[in-house]
Amino acid sequence: MEKSTDVPVQPGKRDFLKWLIGSATAAWVVSVAYPIFSFLKPPKQGEVEVSSVKAGKLSEMAKDSGMIVKFGTKPVILIRKADGDLKAFSGTCTHLDCTVQYRKDFGSIWCACHNGKYDLNGSNISGPPPKPLDEYKVIIKEDEIFISKGT
Amino acid sequence: MKYGTKILTAFFFLSIPCAIAASPKNPDQCFVCHEGMGDKPSSLYKSDVHKLNGISCSGCHGGDASKEDQDDAMKKSIGFIGVPHGDEISTLCGSCHADSVKMRQYNSKLPTHQMNLLAASVHGKNAIKGGQHIVQCTTCHNSHGIVSVKNPKSPVHPLRVTQTCTQCHANAAYMRLYNPSLPVDQLDKYRTSVHGLRNAQGDAKAAVCSSCHSGHDIQPAGSAKSHVNAANIPETCAKCHASADYMKEYKIPTDQYEKFTKSVHGVALLQKHDLSAPACNDCHGNHGAVPPGVESISKVCGSCHALNADLFSASPHKKAFDENKFPECETCHGNHGIMTATVTMLGVDSTAVCSKCHTEQKSVKGYRVAQEMRLLIDSLTNDQKRALGIVEEAEQKGMEIGEAKFKLRDAHQARLESRTMVHSFNKEKFDEVIAKGLNVTSFVALEAQRAVEEYFFRRWGLGIATLIITILAVSLYAYIRRLENK
Amino acid sequence: MRSLSKKLYDWINDRVHLDDLVEFMGKKYVPINSHSVWYYFGGISLFLFIIQVITGILLLLYYKGSEDLAFESIHFIMAKVQFGWLIRSIHSWAANLFILAAFIHMFSVYFTKAYRKPREITWLTGMVMLLLGFGFGFSGYLLPWNELAFFATKVGTDIAGVVPVIGKPILVFLRGGEDVTGATLSRFFGLHVAVFPGIFTVLLATHLLLVQRQGMSEPLELANNPAHVRKTMPFFPNFLLRDLLFWLIVLNILAILAVFFPWELGKKADAFASAPAGIKPEWYFLFMFQTLKYIPAHVLFIDGEVLGVLLFGIGGLLWILVPFWDKKSSRGERNLIVNYFGIGVVIYMLLLTILGWLT
């Protein structure tokens, strides 16, 4: 190993290379820091979408009412019957894929598109729907309502 | 059963003098003796098809018909059974009627599977007392005095069969024993139907109970094997109504079945096996079958298509149609050959039905509205397609766009609702639904577009970062070289 | 500017004597020879580990380690969090590149016999870190709770379960029960983010300290050359700058992989679904997985799987303990048996991995 001796370098060239390394490093730091700081910023929807399971609080759901819950990419209708029982069905009408809703006045599930009706067991009882709605499992853990596939 | 008791009584009272009247020359001593006593069975049996074919009383009752002496002829030891009871009756009939070899001896062309059909039918399977099923052969065909079904005297002749069936089926107290939910007013309804009216006028060709329900093979309507099960009804009706030959004298079309099988209802019922789709009887009625009247059509269709019917009834068209005697739904949608309604029905071009009445010269307002409605629904369809296109592009680029895709369902829903809303023939209501759909599609398209832009942003970002890193790496390398060349 | 940093340096130097460290680093030389390129792979592994720590901590901000939420939270990271896709993809890709770099590092050390006295402890810590790296990979693979991970974990833990006597307790311990469930996920999560990093850090510190203390090893055949023939370069700044250069390139490769081949998420695990066709473990387990497939169900009186697991155990142990049975290299003599054994292992692993990849 020979010891490096101080060889004079043209000041202009030396400055340019150092300047280049310095500014490229700065740019590099920005290009790494930007994604990281963006990542740290909480997104608009601040929480994990727990669509596939958690549907809400039992205490916040009125008796004799229904709501649509996003289950993955499909809607699920959650119904709290007048007697307090919970039921969940696929929210997609078996007729032409509209989203169904709970109608208090009929006490049944109703599709606005063609007036299809299902009873609270998911069976198609009137109108054009050809098949019953698939049922989902409802589990209550403490006060949280969870919906899962399969009955 | 009623007959059974009578025969039994007659038998006890008249058995003694019988032997005196017997003549040795006649091979059927039973008949000779009983006729001499003048009892009812023998007088009925005189014209019985079995008697005419040379079958003696002993053919069913057992014993020896050649013996003159009553005690010899009716000895249990030689197989005399007297009056058969319950299922014995049908078994006895079946001993010949289910045996094609025996039946051939009498040159019979009758089918030989009635016994099997009866045994598998609702009448043959249900029992009220142990070992005795609801219906025996004699219940409908009589016991003595049986004649061919073509003979007007037969209780199963088309002109008489309705009475035969309703002996039980119109008796509410009796029917309750077997099927409390079954109506007992079929005959009343039938009398109002076209079939019933013709039957009452003596037309044996008009449909009767057995034409649809069959004679022996009667199953509950819910059973898939039943001739009147929803899925089988079109074929059952078509047996007569699709036969140009059979219907010739009635001067009505015979292409309904063919049209129906191709229609949206027929495809749903017969191919997709969707039993909630209407069969013939759902519009025409079953026992009271008639073509629905002009004004009642929307009620008939509305029993399933309720929303459309409600909207129509509240629309300005209702009055106009009634005044002009246009059949309501049918005017635009047709009847037996009804097809899935498409947007091409709406508007003013050649395929549209609106322009049948609304032209640029006549009923101009309706013409304009039809034109605008069509434009709106088309633009919603296009926007939906466009939004879906961008969503697909974003997906194909590997971007996560589940949320927007989910939202797109609402546009689909709005489009379907708008199709229903057409029946209000009200521009404001229609606009409302379309606007809902257009809002959704523009939102989804925007979201999807953003995702596509994000994709290119990633590529650009990578490009810039790579450039920076390359510059840094190269200058670093140059620096190292210089360091080492010192 | 200059004076400010000088002042700061002086302030610190006053208290902790930085001069000593600079002096030490300045006097540290790295040998230059035809095998020098291998020296960089240790550094690359280190860099990838640092990336894993950083991206791992970032992912922890949004990840939720429970059966119900694991999949959804990763989905959330990929879809909703800005640059979440980038951070997750880099974490996944860097994990694989780390194992690859560590493998190269290990084989270069093996074939240049750098493990020989006095560097036995460095070798041992390195080998344990590689095993931990496998543990990181295996536990991290399950965390997205997707279908492939679920079944890969099932199969992987099953294999652990065939070890005689201790297998079953290990399986139950790993799974947190008889089956792969949410409890398994919790355990793996804990191992992945707390237990393994803790142990790894201690080992890494030891490893680096020893490298600094003992310097780079030279290949056996060059170590005996006279001093004037042997070339060196200063560790600081020459070698360090080269290290940085490689790190930059690796980072760029990672970014390119993350953008063009984003790591898939797949379908959420469903314990009742049937296993998807062609499940395979991560590529670095593939040669073992494939071997187990080839071993017949029964060899003599031993169960085939048990035999395979035992053979791998013995082989691995033999490999780890190479500094202790290869006395020749430590004495500075050539030991060709070690080379043949190593070449055999490399060929075997490559062949089985390729076979496993193709089937």
Short mmCIF file of N, CA, C and O in Angstrom, two decimals, chain A residues 54-139:
data_model
loop_
_atom_site.label_atom_id
_atom_site.label_comp_id
_atom_site.label_asym_id
_atom_site.label_seq_id
_atom_site.Cartn_x
_atom_site.Cartn_y
_atom_site.Cartn_z
N LYS A 54 -66.56 -6.51 10.51
CA LYS A 54 -67.21 -5.70 11.54
C LYS A 54 -68.29 -4.83 10.91
O LYS A 54 -68.03 -4.11 9.95
N ALA A 55 -69.51 -4.89 11.46
CA ALA A 55 -70.60 -4.15 10.83
C ALA A 55 -71.04 -2.97 11.65
O ALA A 55 -71.78 -2.12 11.17
N GLY A 56 -70.63 -2.87 12.89
CA GLY A 56 -71.03 -1.74 13.71
C GLY A 56 -71.35 -2.19 15.11
O GLY A 56 -71.10 -3.34 15.48
N LYS A 57 -71.89 -1.28 15.87
CA LYS A 57 -72.20 -1.60 17.25
C LYS A 57 -73.66 -2.01 17.39
O LYS A 57 -74.54 -1.40 16.81
N LEU A 58 -73.87 -3.03 18.20
CA LEU A 58 -75.22 -3.53 18.41
C LEU A 58 -76.09 -2.45 19.05
O LEU A 58 -77.23 -2.24 18.68
N SER A 59 -75.50 -1.73 20.01
CA SER A 59 -76.29 -0.74 20.74
C SER A 59 -76.69 0.42 19.84
O SER A 59 -77.63 1.14 20.14
N GLU A 60 -75.97 0.58 18.72
CA GLU A 60 -76.30 1.71 17.85
C GLU A 60 -77.27 1.34 16.76
O GLU A 60 -77.65 2.17 15.95
N MET A 61 -77.66 0.07 16.72
CA MET A 61 -78.56 -0.34 15.66
C MET A 61 -79.98 -0.50 16.21
O MET A 61 -80.21 -1.28 17.14
N ALA A 62 -80.89 0.29 15.65
CA ALA A 62 -82.27 0.26 16.15
C ALA A 62 -82.93 -1.06 15.81
O ALA A 62 -82.56 -1.72 14.83
N LYS A 63 -83.89 -1.45 16.61
CA LYS A 63 -84.69 -2.62 16.28
C LYS A 63 -85.55 -2.30 15.06
O LYS A 63 -85.90 -1.15 14.85
N ASP A 64 -85.91 -3.33 14.33
CA ASP A 64 -86.75 -3.15 13.15
C ASP A 64 -86.07 -2.20 12.16
O ASP A 64 -86.68 -1.23 11.70
N SER A 65 -84.80 -2.44 11.87
CA SER A 65 -84.12 -1.60 10.89
C SER A 65 -83.10 -2.43 10.13
O SER A 65 -82.78 -3.56 10.53
N GLY A 66 -82.61 -1.89 9.05
CA GLY A 66 -81.63 -2.62 8.25
C GLY A 66 -80.56 -1.67 7.77
O GLY A 66 -80.75 -0.45 7.74
N MET A 67 -79.39 -2.22 7.43
CA MET A 67 -78.35 -1.39 6.84
C MET A 67 -77.53 -2.20 5.85
O MET A 67 -77.46 -3.43 5.96
N ILE A 68 -76.93 -1.48 4.92
CA ILE A 68 -76.08 -2.16 3.93
C ILE A 68 -74.64 -2.07 4.40
O ILE A 68 -74.16 -1.01 4.79
N VAL A 69 -73.97 -3.20 4.42
CA VAL A 69 -72.59 -3.26 4.86
C VAL A 69 -71.74 -3.72 3.67
O VAL A 69 -72.13 -4.64 2.97
N LYS A 70 -70.61 -3.06 3.45
CA LYS A 70 -69.74 -3.48 2.35
C LYS A 70 -68.95 -4.70 2.80
O LYS A 70 -68.22 -4.67 3.78
N PHE A 71 -69.11 -5.77 2.07
CA PHE A 71 -68.43 -7.02 2.40
C PHE A 71 -67.49 -7.34 1.26
O PHE A 71 -67.90 -7.91 0.25
N GLY A 72 -66.23 -6.94 1.41
CA GLY A 72 -65.32 -7.07 0.26
C GLY A 72 -65.81 -6.17 -0.84
O GLY A 72 -65.90 -4.96 -0.67
N THR A 73 -66.18 -6.76 -1.95
CA THR A 73 -66.68 -5.95 -3.06
C THR A 73 -68.18 -6.08 -3.21
O THR A 73 -68.75 -5.59 -4.15
N LYS A 74 -68.81 -6.78 -2.28
CA LYS A 74 -70.25 -7.01 -2.42
C LYS A 74 -70.99 -6.41 -1.23
O LYS A 74 -70.45 -6.34 -0.13
N PRO A 75 -72.23 -6.01 -1.44
CA PRO A 75 -73.00 -5.49 -0.32
C PRO A 75 -73.67 -6.63 0.46
O PRO A 75 -74.03 -7.64 -0.12
N VAL A 76 -73.76 -6.42 1.75
CA VAL A 76 -74.51 -7.36 2.59
C VAL A 76 -75.53 -6.55 3.34
O VAL A 76 -75.24 -5.44 3.78
N ILE A 77 -76.75 -7.06 3.43
CA ILE A 77 -77.75 -6.34 4.19
C ILE A 77 -77.86 -6.95 5.58
O ILE A 77 -78.01 -8.16 5.72
N LEU A 78 -77.71 -6.09 6.58
CA LEU A 78 -77.81 -6.54 7.97
C LEU A 78 -79.13 -6.03 8.51
O LEU A 78 -79.47 -4.85 8.36
N ILE A 79 -79.90 -6.92 9.10
CA ILE A 79 -81.23 -6.55 9.56
C ILE A 79 -81.37 -6.86 11.04
O ILE A 79 -80.98 -7.94 11.50
N ARG A 80 -81.86 -5.88 11.75
CA ARG A 80 -82.21 -6.17 13.15
C ARG A 80 -83.73 -6.25 13.19
O ARG A 80 -84.43 -5.28 12.93
N LYS A 81 -84.24 -7.43 13.48
CA LYS A 81 -85.68 -7.63 13.44
C LYS A 81 -86.34 -6.92 14.61
O LYS A 81 -85.66 -6.49 15.54
N ALA A 82 -87.65 -6.83 14.54
CA ALA A 82 -88.39 -6.13 15.58
C ALA A 82 -88.16 -6.80 16.93
O ALA A 82 -88.16 -6.14 17.98
N ASP A 83 -87.93 -8.12 16.92
CA ASP A 83 -87.71 -8.80 18.20
C ASP A 83 -86.24 -8.74 18.63
O ASP A 83 -85.87 -9.36 19.63
N GLY A 84 -85.42 -8.01 17.86
CA GLY A 84 -84.04 -7.82 18.27
C GLY A 84 -83.06 -8.78 17.63
O GLY A 84 -81.86 -8.60 17.74
N ASP A 85 -83.55 -9.81 16.97
CA ASP A 85 -82.69 -10.78 16.31
C ASP A 85 -81.94 -10.13 15.14
O ASP A 85 -82.48 -9.26 14.47
N LEU A 86 -80.72 -10.61 14.91
CA LEU A 86 -79.95 -10.08 13.80
C LEU A 86 -79.88 -11.10 12.67
O LEU A 86 -79.70 -12.29 12.91
N LYS A 87 -79.99 -10.60 11.45
CA LYS A 87 -79.88 -11.47 10.28
C LYS A 87 -79.04 -10.75 9.24
O LYS A 87 -79.12 -9.53 9.14
N ALA A 88 -78.29 -11.49 8.48
CA ALA A 88 -77.54 -10.86 7.40
C ALA A 88 -77.68 -11.69 6.13
O ALA A 88 -77.64 -12.92 6.17
N PHE A 89 -77.89 -10.98 5.03
CA PHE A 89 -78.04 -11.66 3.74
C PHE A 89 -77.21 -10.94 2.71
O PHE A 89 -76.86 -9.77 2.89
N SER A 90 -76.95 -11.63 1.63
CA SER A 90 -76.34 -10.97 0.48
C SER A 90 -77.25 -9.81 0.09
O SER A 90 -78.47 -9.97 0.03
N GLY A 91 -76.67 -8.65 -0.17
CA GLY A 91 -77.49 -7.48 -0.47
C GLY A 91 -77.82 -7.36 -1.95
O GLY A 91 -78.41 -6.37 -2.37
N THR A 92 -77.41 -8.36 -2.72
CA THR A 92 -77.63 -8.28 -4.16
C THR A 92 -78.90 -9.01 -4.54
O THR A 92 -79.02 -10.22 -4.30
N CYS A 93 -79.83 -8.31 -5.14
CA CYS A 93 -81.09 -8.93 -5.55
C CYS A 93 -80.79 -10.03 -6.57
O CYS A 93 -79.98 -9.84 -7.48
N THR A 94 -81.44 -11.16 -6.41
CA THR A 94 -81.16 -12.28 -7.30
C THR A 94 -81.77 -12.09 -8.68
O THR A 94 -81.54 -12.89 -9.57
N HIS A 95 -82.56 -11.05 -8.84
CA HIS A 95 -83.18 -10.81 -10.13
C HIS A 95 -82.20 -10.14 -11.08
O HIS A 95 -81.70 -10.79 -12.00
N LEU A 96 -81.87 -8.88 -10.82
CA LEU A 96 -80.96 -8.20 -11.75
C LEU A 96 -79.87 -7.42 -11.02
O LEU A 96 -79.44 -6.35 -11.47
N ASP A 97 -79.43 -7.94 -9.87
CA ASP A 97 -78.25 -7.38 -9.20
C ASP A 97 -78.41 -5.99 -8.62
O ASP A 97 -77.42 -5.28 -8.46
N CYS A 98 -79.62 -5.55 -8.36
CA CYS A 98 -79.75 -4.28 -7.66
C CYS A 98 -79.44 -4.52 -6.18
O CYS A 98 -79.38 -5.65 -5.73
N THR A 99 -79.27 -3.43 -5.45
CA THR A 99 -79.01 -3.57 -4.01
C THR A 99 -80.34 -3.45 -3.26
O THR A 99 -81.09 -2.50 -3.46
N VAL A 100 -80.58 -4.44 -2.41
CA VAL A 100 -81.87 -4.47 -1.72
C VAL A 100 -81.84 -3.57 -0.48
O VAL A 100 -80.79 -3.08 -0.10
N GLN A 101 -82.99 -3.34 0.11
CA GLN A 101 -83.07 -2.55 1.34
C GLN A 101 -84.14 -3.12 2.24
O GLN A 101 -84.98 -3.91 1.81
N TYR A 102 -84.08 -2.70 3.53
CA TYR A 102 -85.09 -3.19 4.46
C TYR A 102 -86.23 -2.18 4.51
O TYR A 102 -86.00 -0.99 4.63
N ARG A 103 -87.46 -2.69 4.36
CA ARG A 103 -88.61 -1.80 4.41
C ARG A 103 -89.39 -2.09 5.67
O ARG A 103 -89.97 -3.16 5.83
N LYS A 104 -89.38 -1.11 6.54
CA LYS A 104 -90.08 -1.23 7.81
C LYS A 104 -91.57 -1.50 7.60
O LYS A 104 -92.17 -2.33 8.27
N ASP A 105 -92.15 -0.76 6.63
CA ASP A 105 -93.60 -0.85 6.44
C ASP A 105 -94.04 -2.23 5.96
O ASP A 105 -95.12 -2.70 6.27
N PHE A 106 -93.16 -2.92 5.20
CA PHE A 106 -93.51 -4.28 4.77
C PHE A 106 -93.01 -5.32 5.77
O PHE A 106 -93.45 -6.46 5.77
N GLY A 107 -92.02 -4.92 6.57
CA GLY A 107 -91.36 -5.89 7.43
C GLY A 107 -90.60 -6.91 6.60
O GLY A 107 -90.44 -8.06 6.99
N SER A 108 -90.15 -6.50 5.42
CA SER A 108 -89.42 -7.45 4.60
C SER A 108 -88.31 -6.74 3.83
O SER A 108 -88.19 -5.52 3.90
N ILE A 109 -87.52 -7.53 3.12
CA ILE A 109 -86.43 -6.96 2.32
C ILE A 109 -87.02 -6.63 0.96
O ILE A 109 -87.75 -7.43 0.37
N TRP A 110 -86.66 -5.48 0.44
CA TRP A 110 -87.32 -4.98 -0.76
C TRP A 110 -86.29 -4.49 -1.76
O TRP A 110 -85.27 -3.90 -1.37
N CYS A 111 -86.55 -4.78 -3.02
CA CYS A 111 -85.66 -4.28 -4.06
C CYS A 111 -86.39 -3.20 -4.83
O CYS A 111 -87.49 -3.42 -5.34
N ALA A 112 -85.76 -2.04 -4.90
CA ALA A 112 -86.42 -0.87 -5.50
C ALA A 112 -86.58 -1.01 -7.01
O ALA A 112 -87.45 -0.38 -7.61
N CYS A 113 -85.75 -1.83 -7.62
CA CYS A 113 -85.75 -1.86 -9.09
C CYS A 113 -87.05 -2.45 -9.64
O CYS A 113 -87.66 -1.90 -10.53
N HIS A 114 -87.43 -3.62 -9.12
CA HIS A 114 -88.62 -4.25 -9.68
C HIS A 114 -89.57 -4.75 -8.61
O HIS A 114 -90.30 -5.71 -8.81
N ASN A 115 -89.49 -4.12 -7.43
CA ASN A 115 -90.44 -4.45 -6.38
C ASN A 115 -90.35 -5.90 -5.94
O ASN A 115 -91.34 -6.51 -5.57
N GLY A 116 -89.15 -6.47 -5.99
CA GLY A 116 -88.98 -7.83 -5.49
C GLY A 116 -88.99 -7.79 -3.96
O GLY A 116 -88.51 -6.84 -3.36
N LYS A 117 -89.54 -8.83 -3.36
CA LYS A 117 -89.55 -8.86 -1.90
C LYS A 117 -89.01 -10.20 -1.40
O LYS A 117 -89.22 -11.23 -2.02
N TYR A 118 -88.33 -10.11 -0.27
CA TYR A 118 -87.82 -11.31 0.39
C TYR A 118 -88.28 -11.25 1.84
O TYR A 118 -88.34 -10.17 2.43
N ASP A 119 -88.57 -12.39 2.42
CA ASP A 119 -88.91 -12.36 3.83
C ASP A 119 -87.63 -12.34 4.66
O ASP A 119 -86.52 -12.31 4.13
N LEU A 120 -87.79 -12.33 5.96
CA LEU A 120 -86.60 -12.16 6.81
C LEU A 120 -85.81 -13.45 7.00
O LEU A 120 -84.93 -13.54 7.83
N ASN A 121 -86.14 -14.45 6.21
CA ASN A 121 -85.27 -15.62 6.10
C ASN A 121 -84.55 -15.61 4.77
O ASN A 121 -83.89 -16.57 4.39
N GLY A 122 -84.75 -14.53 4.02
CA GLY A 122 -84.08 -14.40 2.73
C GLY A 122 -84.83 -15.03 1.56
O GLY A 122 -84.39 -14.95 0.44
N SER A 123 -85.98 -15.68 1.84
CA SER A 123 -86.72 -16.33 0.76
C SER A 123 -87.43 -15.29 -0.09
O SER A 123 -87.98 -14.33 0.44
N ASN A 124 -87.40 -15.51 -1.39
CA ASN A 124 -88.10 -14.60 -2.29
C ASN A 124 -89.59 -14.86 -2.17
O ASN A 124 -90.06 -15.98 -2.37
N ILE A 125 -90.34 -13.84 -1.79
CA ILE A 125 -91.77 -14.08 -1.55
C ILE A 125 -92.66 -13.39 -2.56
O ILE A 125 -93.79 -13.81 -2.77
N SER A 126 -92.16 -12.36 -3.21
CA SER A 126 -93.03 -11.79 -4.24
C SER A 126 -92.18 -11.01 -5.23
O SER A 126 -91.05 -10.62 -4.94
N GLY A 127 -92.75 -10.79 -6.41
CA GLY A 127 -92.02 -10.07 -7.43
C GLY A 127 -91.10 -10.98 -8.21
O GLY A 127 -91.15 -12.20 -8.07
N PRO A 128 -90.26 -10.39 -9.02
CA PRO A 128 -89.49 -11.20 -9.97
C PRO A 128 -88.30 -12.01 -9.43
O PRO A 128 -87.83 -12.87 -10.14
N PRO A 129 -87.79 -11.78 -8.20
CA PRO A 129 -86.57 -12.54 -7.84
C PRO A 129 -86.76 -14.05 -7.96
O PRO A 129 -87.70 -14.61 -7.42
N PRO A 130 -85.86 -14.72 -8.65
CA PRO A 130 -86.01 -16.16 -8.86
C PRO A 130 -85.45 -17.00 -7.73
O PRO A 130 -85.82 -18.16 -7.60
N LYS A 131 -84.55 -16.43 -6.94
CA LYS A 131 -83.88 -17.26 -5.93
C LYS A 131 -83.85 -16.50 -4.60
O LYS A 131 -83.92 -15.28 -4.59
N PRO A 132 -83.71 -17.24 -3.50
CA PRO A 132 -83.56 -16.55 -2.22
C PRO A 132 -82.20 -15.88 -2.10
O PRO A 132 -81.28 -16.19 -2.86
N LEU A 133 -82.07 -14.99 -1.13
CA LEU A 133 -80.78 -14.34 -0.87
C LEU A 133 -79.92 -15.28 -0.03
O LEU A 133 -80.42 -15.97 0.84
N ASP A 134 -78.62 -15.28 -0.31
CA ASP A 134 -77.71 -16.09 0.50
C ASP A 134 -77.61 -15.50 1.90
O ASP A 134 -77.50 -14.29 2.05
N GLU A 135 -77.61 -16.38 2.87
CA GLU A 135 -77.53 -15.88 4.23
C GLU A 135 -76.08 -15.80 4.70
O GLU A 135 -75.25 -16.61 4.31
N TYR A 136 -75.79 -14.83 5.53
CA TYR A 136 -74.47 -14.68 6.14
C TYR A 136 -74.60 -14.90 7.64
O TYR A 136 -75.68 -14.75 8.20
N LYS A 137 -73.46 -15.22 8.21
CA LYS A 137 -73.48 -15.49 9.65
C LYS A 137 -73.26 -14.19 10.41
O LYS A 137 -72.44 -13.38 10.03
N VAL A 138 -74.02 -14.00 11.46
CA VAL A 138 -73.85 -12.82 12.30
C VAL A 138 -73.36 -13.27 13.67
O VAL A 138 -73.93 -14.18 14.27
N ILE A 139 -72.26 -12.67 14.10
CA ILE A 139 -71.73 -13.01 15.42
C ILE A 139 -71.63 -11.72 16.22
O ILE A 139 -71.24 -10.69 15.68
#
